[in-house]
XYZ file of C-alpha atoms in Angstrom:
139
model
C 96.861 66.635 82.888
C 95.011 69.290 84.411
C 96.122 72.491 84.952
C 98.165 74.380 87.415
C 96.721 77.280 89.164
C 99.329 79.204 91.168
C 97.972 81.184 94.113
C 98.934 85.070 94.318
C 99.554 86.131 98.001
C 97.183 88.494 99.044
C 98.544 91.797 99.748
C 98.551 93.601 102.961
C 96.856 97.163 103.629
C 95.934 99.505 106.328
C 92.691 100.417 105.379
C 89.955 102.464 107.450
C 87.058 100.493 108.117
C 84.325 103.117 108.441
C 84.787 107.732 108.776
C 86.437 108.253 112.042
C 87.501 104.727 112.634
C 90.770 103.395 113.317
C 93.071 101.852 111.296
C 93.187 97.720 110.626
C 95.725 95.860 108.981
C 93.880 93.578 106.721
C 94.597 91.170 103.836
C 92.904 91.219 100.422
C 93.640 89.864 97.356
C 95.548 92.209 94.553
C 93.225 93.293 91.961
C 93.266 92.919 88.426
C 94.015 96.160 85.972
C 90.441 96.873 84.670
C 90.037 97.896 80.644
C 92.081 101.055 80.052
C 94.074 100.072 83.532
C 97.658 99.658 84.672
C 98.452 97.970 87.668
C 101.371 99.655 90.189
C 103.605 98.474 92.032
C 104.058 100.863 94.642
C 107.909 101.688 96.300
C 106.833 105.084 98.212
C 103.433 106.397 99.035
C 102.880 109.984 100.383
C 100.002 110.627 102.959
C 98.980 114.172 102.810
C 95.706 115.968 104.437
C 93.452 114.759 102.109
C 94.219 111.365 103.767
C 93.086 112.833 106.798
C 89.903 114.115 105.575
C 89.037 110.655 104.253
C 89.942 108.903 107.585
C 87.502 111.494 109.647
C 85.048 111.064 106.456
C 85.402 114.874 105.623
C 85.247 114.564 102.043
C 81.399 113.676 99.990
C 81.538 110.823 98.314
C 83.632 108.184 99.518
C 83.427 104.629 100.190
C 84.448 102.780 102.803
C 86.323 100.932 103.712
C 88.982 102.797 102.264
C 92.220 102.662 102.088
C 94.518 106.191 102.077
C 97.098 107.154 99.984
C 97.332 108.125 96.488
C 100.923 109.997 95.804
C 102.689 107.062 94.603
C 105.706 105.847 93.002
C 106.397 102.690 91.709
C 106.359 100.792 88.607
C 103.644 98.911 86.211
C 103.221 95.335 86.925
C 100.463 94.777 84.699
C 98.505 95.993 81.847
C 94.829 96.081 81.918
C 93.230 95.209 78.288
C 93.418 97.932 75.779
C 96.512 99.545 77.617
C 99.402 100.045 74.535
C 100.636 103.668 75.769
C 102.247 102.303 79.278
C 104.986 99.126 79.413
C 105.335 96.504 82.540
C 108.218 97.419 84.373
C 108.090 101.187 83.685
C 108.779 103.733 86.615
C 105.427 105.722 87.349
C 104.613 108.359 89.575
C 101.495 109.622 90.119
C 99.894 112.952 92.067
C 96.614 113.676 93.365
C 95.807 115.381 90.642
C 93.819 113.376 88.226
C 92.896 115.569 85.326
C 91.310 118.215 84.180
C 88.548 118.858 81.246
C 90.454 121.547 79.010
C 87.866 123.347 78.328
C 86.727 125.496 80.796
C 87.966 129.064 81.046
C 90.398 128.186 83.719
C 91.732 125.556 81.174
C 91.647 127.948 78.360
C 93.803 129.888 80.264
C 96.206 127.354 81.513
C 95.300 127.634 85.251
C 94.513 123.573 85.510
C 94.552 123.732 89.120
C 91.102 125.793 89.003
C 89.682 123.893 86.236
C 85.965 123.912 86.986
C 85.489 120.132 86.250
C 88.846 118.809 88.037
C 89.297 115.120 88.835
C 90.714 114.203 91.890
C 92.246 110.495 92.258
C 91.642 110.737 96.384
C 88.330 110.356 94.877
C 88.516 108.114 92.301
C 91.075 105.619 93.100
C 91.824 102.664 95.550
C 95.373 102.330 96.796
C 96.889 99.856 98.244
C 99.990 102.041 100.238
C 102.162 98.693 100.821
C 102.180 97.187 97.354
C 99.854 97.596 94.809
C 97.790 100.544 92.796
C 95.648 100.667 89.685
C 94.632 104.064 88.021
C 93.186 104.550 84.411
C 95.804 104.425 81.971
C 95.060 107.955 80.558
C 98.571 110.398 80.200
């Protein structure tokens, strides 16, 4: 007997299509954790400036389409391989701050939010602000 494949619903997202363009509300499949990924669940998304600067494509870098928001809350719905430190169903929150080095003087000195070699997750991260987010699984 062959086997059954379920189909996933695709997820919904309001995603901006190109810098200075407005929004569309567009389907697209949810993603897969990649190695050393966790998979959210999102319950509440913040939209802050940032998200404005990547809607009028004020900040280097960024693909589009994009879509904004990256201060969530939710919980892990699936482990990417080589995840052990996070569980599915825990309660996450995550900032826009995605890391620092901890080793630059700023570090050194406990002043994180000036580290010289600071990670941003605007940057680095694709959201989904309706129902699902993936981030690297780092603490």
């Amino acid at each position: 007997m062959p086997a059954t494949k379920l189909a996933t619903a695709p997820m919904k997202v309001a995603q901006i299509p190109s810098p200075g363009a407005d929004f569309q509300i567009v389907e697209r499949e949810i993603p897969k954790p990649g190695v050393g990924q966790v998979r959210i669940k999102v319950q509440a998304c913040g939209i802050c400036h940032s998200d404005v600067l990547t809607k009028e494509g004020g900040l280097p870098g960024i693909q589009y389409p994009r879509v904004p928001g990256h201060e969530v809350a939710g919980a892990i719905d699936e482990l990417g391989a080589g995840v052990s430190e996070w569980k599915q169903g825990q309660r996450v929150g995550v900032g826009w701050h995605g890391g620092q080095d901890g080793t630059c003087l700023s570090c050194r000195r406990g002043d994180f939010r000036n580290c010289r070699n600071v990670k941003f997750q605007v940057l680095a991260t694709t959201v989904d602000i309706r129902s699902t987010w993936w981030r690297p699984s780092r603490r």
